[in-house]
Amino acid sequence: LAKTTQPISMDSYEGQEVNITCSHNNIATNDYITWYQQFPSQGPRFIIQGYKTKVTNEVASLFIPADRKSSTLSLPRVSLSDTAVYYCLVAGYSTLTFGKGTMLLVSP
Amino acid sequence: EAGVTQFPSHSVIEKGQTVTLRCDPISGHDNLYWYRRVMGKEIKFLLHFVKESKQDESGMPNNRFLAERTGGTYSTLKVQPAELEDSGVYFCASSQVGMNSPLHFGNGTRLTVT
């Protein structure tokens, strides 16, 4: 399974755009990139998934360069409720391996 | 649709006792997973069911842990006898058939072994 590296923590203010980058240098051909969000006392929640280029949904955008060795989760105009831990996972099958995640703190 | 539900939300037991955790996946999801987060550590995979069959149980820590999914619906994870190091949050997740189908997680069961 591909190992991922992402920032331990990030701080932002309400209304800003937040970009969290994840490195996955040894990503395999079959691997997809999936991001999850986790609030305290809750299970991880699926945000977005992509294989290459750009994916956008109502919550976020995911940017994946051509070499797929990294990916960037973009959260537009964050609010206080976006304060959470964000996990980047890479896997070709659903046996996901979670890393330490990025703790995003959004302040007023 | 109802999400993944886990019961109980919190359990406190003494070392040596037995505890059974239950997970009800989203209806129609053939894939069911158990994960665990021990205090201060990362979320770790325990095992994966496809319907009632164990597809991958490589993450099960030892033979004190027994997971079942009779009939391919809900699943139970029994810890017997419980040890102090078993304390943590146990998450269940389910997904539809298909590679890379997103996992839907329950809110976990917090197990405290004293």
PDB file of C-alpha atoms in Angstrom:
ATOM      1  CA  LEU A   1       0.000   0.000   0.000  1.00  0.00           C
ATOM      2  CA  ALA A   2       1.258   3.443  -0.897  1.00  0.00           C
ATOM      3  CA  LYS A   3       2.517   5.513   2.005  1.00  0.00           C
ATOM      4  CA  THR A   4       1.194   9.049   2.258  1.00  0.00           C
ATOM      5  CA  THR A   5       2.694  12.178   3.778  1.00  0.00           C
ATOM      6  CA  GLN A   6       0.624  15.209   4.687  1.00  0.00           C
ATOM      7  CA  PRO A   7       1.006  18.189   7.022  1.00  0.00           C
ATOM      8  CA  ILE A   8       0.361  17.449  10.678  1.00  0.00           C
ATOM      9  CA  SER A   9      -1.709  20.583  11.130  1.00  0.00           C
ATOM     10  CA  MET A  10      -2.915  23.734   9.404  1.00  0.00           C
ATOM     11  CA  ASP A  11      -4.581  26.907  10.614  1.00  0.00           C
ATOM     12  CA  SER A  12      -6.987  29.058   8.649  1.00  0.00           C
ATOM     13  CA  TYR A  13      -9.604  31.749   9.063  1.00  0.00           C
ATOM     14  CA  GLU A  14     -13.233  31.607   8.106  1.00  0.00           C
ATOM     15  CA  GLY A  15     -13.885  32.396   4.462  1.00  0.00           C
ATOM     16  CA  GLN A  16     -10.443  31.421   3.255  1.00  0.00           C
ATOM     17  CA  GLU A  17      -9.628  28.707   0.771  1.00  0.00           C
ATOM     18  CA  VAL A  18      -7.629  25.871   2.274  1.00  0.00           C
ATOM     19  CA  ASN A  19      -5.398  23.577   0.290  1.00  0.00           C
ATOM     20  CA  ILE A  20      -4.013  20.419   1.867  1.00  0.00           C
ATOM     21  CA  THR A  21      -1.380  18.591  -0.111  1.00  0.00           C
ATOM     22  CA  CYS A  22      -0.596  14.918   0.230  1.00  0.00           C
ATOM     23  CA  SER A  23       2.481  13.178  -1.131  1.00  0.00           C
ATOM     24  CA  HIS A  24       2.263   9.590  -2.331  1.00  0.00           C
ATOM     25  CA  ASN A  25       5.425   8.952  -4.308  1.00  0.00           C
ATOM     26  CA  ASN A  26       4.967   5.206  -4.704  1.00  0.00           C
ATOM     27  CA  ILE A  27       1.378   5.256  -5.865  1.00  0.00           C
ATOM     28  CA  ALA A  28       0.528   2.249  -8.030  1.00  0.00           C
ATOM     29  CA  THR A  29      -1.277   2.233 -11.344  1.00  0.00           C
ATOM     30  CA  ASN A  30      -4.483   0.856  -9.849  1.00  0.00           C
ATOM     31  CA  ASP A  31      -4.524   3.171  -6.843  1.00  0.00           C
ATOM     32  CA  TYR A  32      -7.177   5.804  -6.338  1.00  0.00           C
ATOM     33  CA  ILE A  33      -6.757   8.804  -4.047  1.00  0.00           C
ATOM     34  CA  THR A  34      -9.451   9.279  -1.447  1.00  0.00           C
ATOM     35  CA  TRP A  35      -9.900  11.953   1.200  1.00  0.00           C
ATOM     36  CA  TYR A  36     -11.826  11.563   4.422  1.00  0.00           C
ATOM     37  CA  GLN A  37     -12.819  14.064   7.105  1.00  0.00           C
ATOM     38  CA  GLN A  38     -13.143  13.179  10.759  1.00  0.00           C
ATOM     39  CA  PHE A  39     -14.715  15.122  13.612  1.00  0.00           C
ATOM     40  CA  PRO A  40     -14.111  14.208  17.256  1.00  0.00           C
ATOM     41  CA  SER A  41     -16.172  11.230  18.438  1.00  0.00           C
ATOM     42  CA  GLN A  42     -17.253  10.396  14.900  1.00  0.00           C
ATOM     43  CA  GLY A  43     -16.085   8.014  12.233  1.00  0.00           C
ATOM     44  CA  PRO A  44     -14.256   9.228   9.129  1.00  0.00           C
ATOM     45  CA  ARG A  45     -16.515  10.665   6.462  1.00  0.00           C
ATOM     46  CA  PHE A  46     -15.828  10.353   2.745  1.00  0.00           C
ATOM     47  CA  ILE A  47     -15.173  13.700   1.058  1.00  0.00           C
ATOM     48  CA  ILE A  48     -13.870  13.085  -2.433  1.00  0.00           C
ATOM     49  CA  GLN A  49     -12.048  10.563  -4.579  1.00  0.00           C
ATOM     50  CA  GLY A  50     -10.063  10.811  -7.790  1.00  0.00           C
ATOM     51  CA  TYR A  51      -7.643   9.026 -10.071  1.00  0.00           C
ATOM     52  CA  LYS A  52      -6.145  11.844 -12.118  1.00  0.00           C
ATOM     53  CA  THR A  53      -6.627  15.485 -13.150  1.00  0.00           C
ATOM     54  CA  LYS A  54      -9.357  17.321 -11.254  1.00  0.00           C
ATOM     55  CA  VAL A  55     -12.465  16.202  -9.461  1.00  0.00           C
ATOM     56  CA  THR A  56     -15.011  18.551  -7.938  1.00  0.00           C
ATOM     57  CA  ASN A  57     -18.092  17.972  -5.858  1.00  0.00           C
ATOM     58  CA  GLU A  58     -20.309  20.113  -3.681  1.00  0.00           C
ATOM     59  CA  VAL A  59     -17.847  19.968  -0.806  1.00  0.00           C
ATOM     60  CA  ALA A  60     -14.344  20.123  -2.246  1.00  0.00           C
ATOM     61  CA  SER A  61     -12.039  19.840  -5.219  1.00  0.00           C
ATOM     62  CA  LEU A  62      -9.233  17.382  -5.685  1.00  0.00           C
ATOM     63  CA  PHE A  63      -6.286  18.224  -7.881  1.00  0.00           C
ATOM     64  CA  ILE A  64      -4.023  15.434  -9.098  1.00  0.00           C
ATOM     65  CA  PRO A  65      -1.005  16.179 -11.313  1.00  0.00           C
ATOM     66  CA  ALA A  66      -0.084  14.002 -14.248  1.00  0.00           C
ATOM     67  CA  ASP A  67       2.538  11.995 -12.330  1.00  0.00           C
ATOM     68  CA  ARG A  68      -0.017  11.303  -9.553  1.00  0.00           C
ATOM     69  CA  LYS A  69       2.709  11.448  -6.917  1.00  0.00           C
ATOM     70  CA  SER A  70       0.785  14.046  -4.971  1.00  0.00           C
ATOM     71  CA  SER A  71      -2.721  15.392  -4.634  1.00  0.00           C
ATOM     72  CA  THR A  72      -4.258  18.555  -3.215  1.00  0.00           C
ATOM     73  CA  LEU A  73      -7.566  18.776  -1.436  1.00  0.00           C
ATOM     74  CA  SER A  74      -9.080  22.222  -1.838  1.00  0.00           C
ATOM     75  CA  LEU A  75     -11.785  23.461   0.513  1.00  0.00           C
ATOM     76  CA  PRO A  76     -13.361  26.703  -0.705  1.00  0.00           C
ATOM     77  CA  ARG A  77     -14.325  29.324   1.850  1.00  0.00           C
ATOM     78  CA  VAL A  78     -13.934  27.263   4.998  1.00  0.00           C
ATOM     79  CA  SER A  79     -16.147  27.777   8.007  1.00  0.00           C
ATOM     80  CA  LEU A  80     -15.660  26.974  11.680  1.00  0.00           C
ATOM     81  CA  SER A  81     -17.431  23.669  11.136  1.00  0.00           C
ATOM     82  CA  ASP A  82     -14.676  22.543   8.783  1.00  0.00           C
ATOM     83  CA  THR A  83     -12.353  22.180  11.754  1.00  0.00           C
ATOM     84  CA  ALA A  84     -11.497  18.491  11.626  1.00  0.00           C
ATOM     85  CA  VAL A  85      -8.824  15.964  10.769  1.00  0.00           C
ATOM     86  CA  TYR A  86      -8.404  15.281   7.067  1.00  0.00           C
ATOM     87  CA  TYR A  87      -6.962  12.004   5.840  1.00  0.00           C
ATOM     88  CA  CYS A  88      -5.446  11.285   2.450  1.00  0.00           C
ATOM     89  CA  LEU A  89      -5.544   7.613   1.510  1.00  0.00           C
ATOM     90  CA  VAL A  90      -4.205   5.781  -1.494  1.00  0.00           C
ATOM     91  CA  ALA A  91      -5.297   2.277  -2.322  1.00  0.00           C
ATOM     92  CA  GLY A  92      -6.275   0.085  -5.179  1.00  0.00           C
ATOM     93  CA  TYR A  93      -8.649  -1.852  -3.018  1.00  0.00           C
ATOM     94  CA  SER A  94     -10.792  -0.875  -0.103  1.00  0.00           C
ATOM     95  CA  THR A  95      -8.466  -2.022   2.643  1.00  0.00           C
ATOM     96  CA  LEU A  96      -7.468   1.516   3.450  1.00  0.00           C
ATOM     97  CA  THR A  97      -4.460   2.518   5.468  1.00  0.00           C
ATOM     98  CA  PHE A  98      -4.897   5.664   7.491  1.00  0.00           C
ATOM     99  CA  GLY A  99      -1.973   7.922   8.260  1.00  0.00           C
ATOM    100  CA  LYS A 100      -1.882  10.599  10.928  1.00  0.00           C
ATOM    101  CA  GLY A 101      -3.975  13.020   8.919  1.00  0.00           C
ATOM    102  CA  THR A 102      -3.939  16.828   8.891  1.00  0.00           C
ATOM    103  CA  MET A 103      -5.598  18.668  11.744  1.00  0.00           C
ATOM    104  CA  LEU A 104      -7.269  21.747  10.252  1.00  0.00           C
ATOM    105  CA  LEU A 105      -8.221  24.477  12.688  1.00  0.00           C
ATOM    106  CA  VAL A 106     -10.487  27.207  11.365  1.00  0.00           C
ATOM    107  CA  SER A 107     -10.683  30.363  13.455  1.00  0.00           C
ATOM    108  CA  PRO A 108     -13.133  33.291  13.311  1.00  0.00           C
TER     109      PRO A 108
ATOM    110  CA  GLU B   1     -30.855   5.919   4.049  1.00  0.00           C
ATOM    111  CA  ALA B   2     -29.662   4.899   7.482  1.00  0.00           C
ATOM    112  CA  GLY B   3     -25.919   5.027   7.962  1.00  0.00           C
ATOM    113  CA  VAL B   4     -23.622   2.522   9.572  1.00  0.00           C
ATOM    114  CA  THR B   5     -24.626   2.034  13.178  1.00  0.00           C
ATOM    115  CA  GLN B   6     -22.510   0.647  15.955  1.00  0.00           C
ATOM    116  CA  PHE B   7     -23.470  -0.541  19.391  1.00  0.00           C
ATOM    117  CA  PRO B   8     -22.641   0.213  22.097  1.00  0.00           C
ATOM    118  CA  SER B   9     -21.184   3.674  21.715  1.00  0.00           C
ATOM    119  CA  HIS B  10     -19.073   3.172  24.810  1.00  0.00           C
ATOM    120  CA  SER B  11     -18.153   0.144  26.877  1.00  0.00           C
ATOM    121  CA  VAL B  12     -16.118  -0.057  30.055  1.00  0.00           C
ATOM    122  CA  ILE B  13     -15.048  -3.520  31.192  1.00  0.00           C
ATOM    123  CA  GLU B  14     -12.470  -5.056  33.448  1.00  0.00           C
ATOM    124  CA  LYS B  15      -9.456  -6.924  32.243  1.00  0.00           C
ATOM    125  CA  GLY B  16     -10.351 -10.536  31.583  1.00  0.00           C
ATOM    126  CA  GLN B  17     -13.970  -9.879  30.748  1.00  0.00           C
ATOM    127  CA  THR B  18     -15.621 -10.386  27.397  1.00  0.00           C
ATOM    128  CA  VAL B  19     -17.116  -7.699  25.221  1.00  0.00           C
ATOM    129  CA  THR B  20     -19.041  -7.958  21.981  1.00  0.00           C
ATOM    130  CA  LEU B  21     -19.308  -5.033  19.616  1.00  0.00           C
ATOM    131  CA  ARG B  22     -21.962  -4.887  16.967  1.00  0.00           C
ATOM    132  CA  CYS B  23     -22.048  -3.190  13.579  1.00  0.00           C
ATOM    133  CA  ASP B  24     -25.028  -2.776  11.288  1.00  0.00           C
ATOM    134  CA  PRO B  25     -23.846  -1.766   7.827  1.00  0.00           C
ATOM    135  CA  ILE B  26     -25.785   0.192   5.273  1.00  0.00           C
ATOM    136  CA  SER B  27     -28.383  -2.065   3.723  1.00  0.00           C
ATOM    137  CA  GLY B  28     -27.115  -3.667   0.540  1.00  0.00           C
ATOM    138  CA  HIS B  29     -23.440  -3.128   1.281  1.00  0.00           C
ATOM    139  CA  ASP B  30     -21.611  -6.398   0.811  1.00  0.00           C
ATOM    140  CA  ASN B  31     -18.298  -5.089   2.102  1.00  0.00           C
ATOM    141  CA  LEU B  32     -17.895  -4.643   5.838  1.00  0.00           C
ATOM    142  CA  TYR B  33     -14.720  -3.577   7.593  1.00  0.00           C
ATOM    143  CA  TRP B  34     -13.494  -3.268  11.149  1.00  0.00           C
ATOM    144  CA  TYR B  35     -10.865  -0.709  12.097  1.00  0.00           C
ATOM    145  CA  ARG B  36      -9.388   0.297  15.427  1.00  0.00           C
ATOM    146  CA  ARG B  37      -7.704   3.349  16.847  1.00  0.00           C
ATOM    147  CA  VAL B  38      -5.679   2.801  19.953  1.00  0.00           C
ATOM    148  CA  MET B  39      -5.019   5.937  22.020  1.00  0.00           C
ATOM    149  CA  GLY B  40      -2.554   8.211  20.276  1.00  0.00           C
ATOM    150  CA  LYS B  41      -2.138   5.906  17.333  1.00  0.00           C
ATOM    151  CA  GLU B  42      -3.429   5.821  13.785  1.00  0.00           C
ATOM    152  CA  ILE B  43      -6.586   4.099  12.625  1.00  0.00           C
ATOM    153  CA  LYS B  44      -5.609   0.537  11.808  1.00  0.00           C
ATOM    154  CA  PHE B  45      -7.354  -2.016   9.642  1.00  0.00           C
ATOM    155  CA  LEU B  46      -8.541  -5.177  11.393  1.00  0.00           C
ATOM    156  CA  LEU B  47     -10.498  -7.190   8.869  1.00  0.00           C
ATOM    157  CA  HIS B  48     -12.738  -7.178   5.844  1.00  0.00           C
ATOM    158  CA  PHE B  49     -15.870  -9.187   5.116  1.00  0.00           C
ATOM    159  CA  VAL B  50     -17.456  -9.698   1.748  1.00  0.00           C
ATOM    160  CA  LYS B  51     -20.952 -10.768   2.623  1.00  0.00           C
ATOM    161  CA  GLU B  52     -20.444 -13.475   5.252  1.00  0.00           C
ATOM    162  CA  SER B  53     -16.921 -14.432   4.185  1.00  0.00           C
ATOM    163  CA  LYS B  54     -13.725 -13.082   5.671  1.00  0.00           C
ATOM    164  CA  GLN B  55     -11.815 -11.590   2.763  1.00  0.00           C
ATOM    165  CA  ASP B  56      -8.866 -10.304   4.745  1.00  0.00           C
ATOM    166  CA  GLU B  57      -8.215 -10.654   8.460  1.00  0.00           C
ATOM    167  CA  SER B  58      -4.565  -9.756   8.380  1.00  0.00           C
ATOM    168  CA  GLY B  59      -5.062  -6.888  10.803  1.00  0.00           C
ATOM    169  CA  MET B  60      -6.543  -8.896  13.639  1.00  0.00           C
ATOM    170  CA  PRO B  61      -4.098  -8.531  16.533  1.00  0.00           C
ATOM    171  CA  ASN B  62      -4.436 -11.998  18.046  1.00  0.00           C
ATOM    172  CA  ASN B  63      -6.801 -14.890  18.672  1.00  0.00           C
ATOM    173  CA  ARG B  64      -8.586 -13.055  21.459  1.00  0.00           C
ATOM    174  CA  PHE B  65     -10.473 -11.238  18.727  1.00  0.00           C
ATOM    175  CA  LEU B  66     -13.266 -13.002  16.856  1.00  0.00           C
ATOM    176  CA  ALA B  67     -15.337 -11.366  14.137  1.00  0.00           C
ATOM    177  CA  GLU B  68     -18.448 -12.836  12.609  1.00  0.00           C
ATOM    178  CA  ARG B  69     -20.956 -11.786  10.027  1.00  0.00           C
ATOM    179  CA  THR B  70     -23.632 -14.416   9.982  1.00  0.00           C
ATOM    180  CA  GLY B  71     -25.983 -14.124   7.032  1.00  0.00           C
ATOM    181  CA  GLY B  72     -23.940 -11.349   5.527  1.00  0.00           C
ATOM    182  CA  THR B  73     -25.803  -8.610   7.353  1.00  0.00           C
ATOM    183  CA  TYR B  74     -24.667  -7.264  10.707  1.00  0.00           C
ATOM    184  CA  SER B  75     -21.300  -8.120  12.171  1.00  0.00           C
ATOM    185  CA  THR B  76     -19.996  -8.689  15.666  1.00  0.00           C
ATOM    186  CA  LEU B  77     -16.499  -8.333  17.035  1.00  0.00           C
ATOM    187  CA  LYS B  78     -15.858 -10.204  20.256  1.00  0.00           C
ATOM    188  CA  VAL B  79     -12.870  -9.635  22.475  1.00  0.00           C
ATOM    189  CA  GLN B  80     -12.286 -12.468  24.923  1.00  0.00           C
ATOM    190  CA  PRO B  81     -10.594 -12.082  27.322  1.00  0.00           C
ATOM    191  CA  ALA B  82     -10.049  -8.355  27.099  1.00  0.00           C
ATOM    192  CA  GLU B  83      -6.644  -6.888  27.949  1.00  0.00           C
ATOM    193  CA  LEU B  84      -5.693  -3.330  28.845  1.00  0.00           C
ATOM    194  CA  GLU B  85      -4.090  -2.738  25.447  1.00  0.00           C
ATOM    195  CA  ASP B  86      -7.392  -3.470  23.728  1.00  0.00           C
ATOM    196  CA  SER B  87      -8.705  -0.092  24.824  1.00  0.00           C
ATOM    197  CA  GLY B  88      -9.468   2.211  21.938  1.00  0.00           C
ATOM    198  CA  VAL B  89     -12.147   3.148  19.448  1.00  0.00           C
ATOM    199  CA  TYR B  90     -13.422   0.427  17.159  1.00  0.00           C
ATOM    200  CA  PHE B  91     -14.846   1.621  13.866  1.00  0.00           C
ATOM    201  CA  CYS B  92     -16.981  -0.292  11.447  1.00  0.00           C
ATOM    202  CA  ALA B  93     -17.380   0.687   7.814  1.00  0.00           C
ATOM    203  CA  SER B  94     -19.294  -0.644   4.859  1.00  0.00           C
ATOM    204  CA  SER B  95     -19.191  -0.142   1.128  1.00  0.00           C
ATOM    205  CA  GLN B  96     -20.840  -1.303  -2.011  1.00  0.00           C
ATOM    206  CA  VAL B  97     -19.342  -3.909  -4.274  1.00  0.00           C
ATOM    207  CA  GLY B  98     -16.589  -2.579  -6.486  1.00  0.00           C
ATOM    208  CA  MET B  99     -13.003  -1.582  -6.134  1.00  0.00           C
ATOM    209  CA  ASN B 100     -12.520   1.849  -4.620  1.00  0.00           C
ATOM    210  CA  SER B 101     -16.107   2.204  -3.487  1.00  0.00           C
ATOM    211  CA  PRO B 102     -16.054   4.832  -0.733  1.00  0.00           C
ATOM    212  CA  LEU B 103     -16.288   3.534   2.795  1.00  0.00           C
ATOM    213  CA  HIS B 104     -19.086   4.696   5.063  1.00  0.00           C
ATOM    214  CA  PHE B 105     -18.034   4.654   8.690  1.00  0.00           C
ATOM    215  CA  GLY B 106     -20.015   4.350  11.857  1.00  0.00           C
ATOM    216  CA  ASN B 107     -19.249   6.581  14.825  1.00  0.00           C
ATOM    217  CA  GLY B 108     -17.341   3.847  16.556  1.00  0.00           C
ATOM    218  CA  THR B 109     -17.451   2.054  19.868  1.00  0.00           C
ATOM    219  CA  ARG B 110     -15.127   3.379  22.533  1.00  0.00           C
ATOM    220  CA  LEU B 111     -13.820   0.448  24.539  1.00  0.00           C
ATOM    221  CA  THR B 112     -12.138   1.028  27.862  1.00  0.00           C
ATOM    222  CA  VAL B 113     -10.539  -1.922  29.594  1.00  0.00           C
ATOM    223  CA  THR B 114      -9.612  -1.251  33.206  1.00  0.00           C
TER     224      THR B 114
END
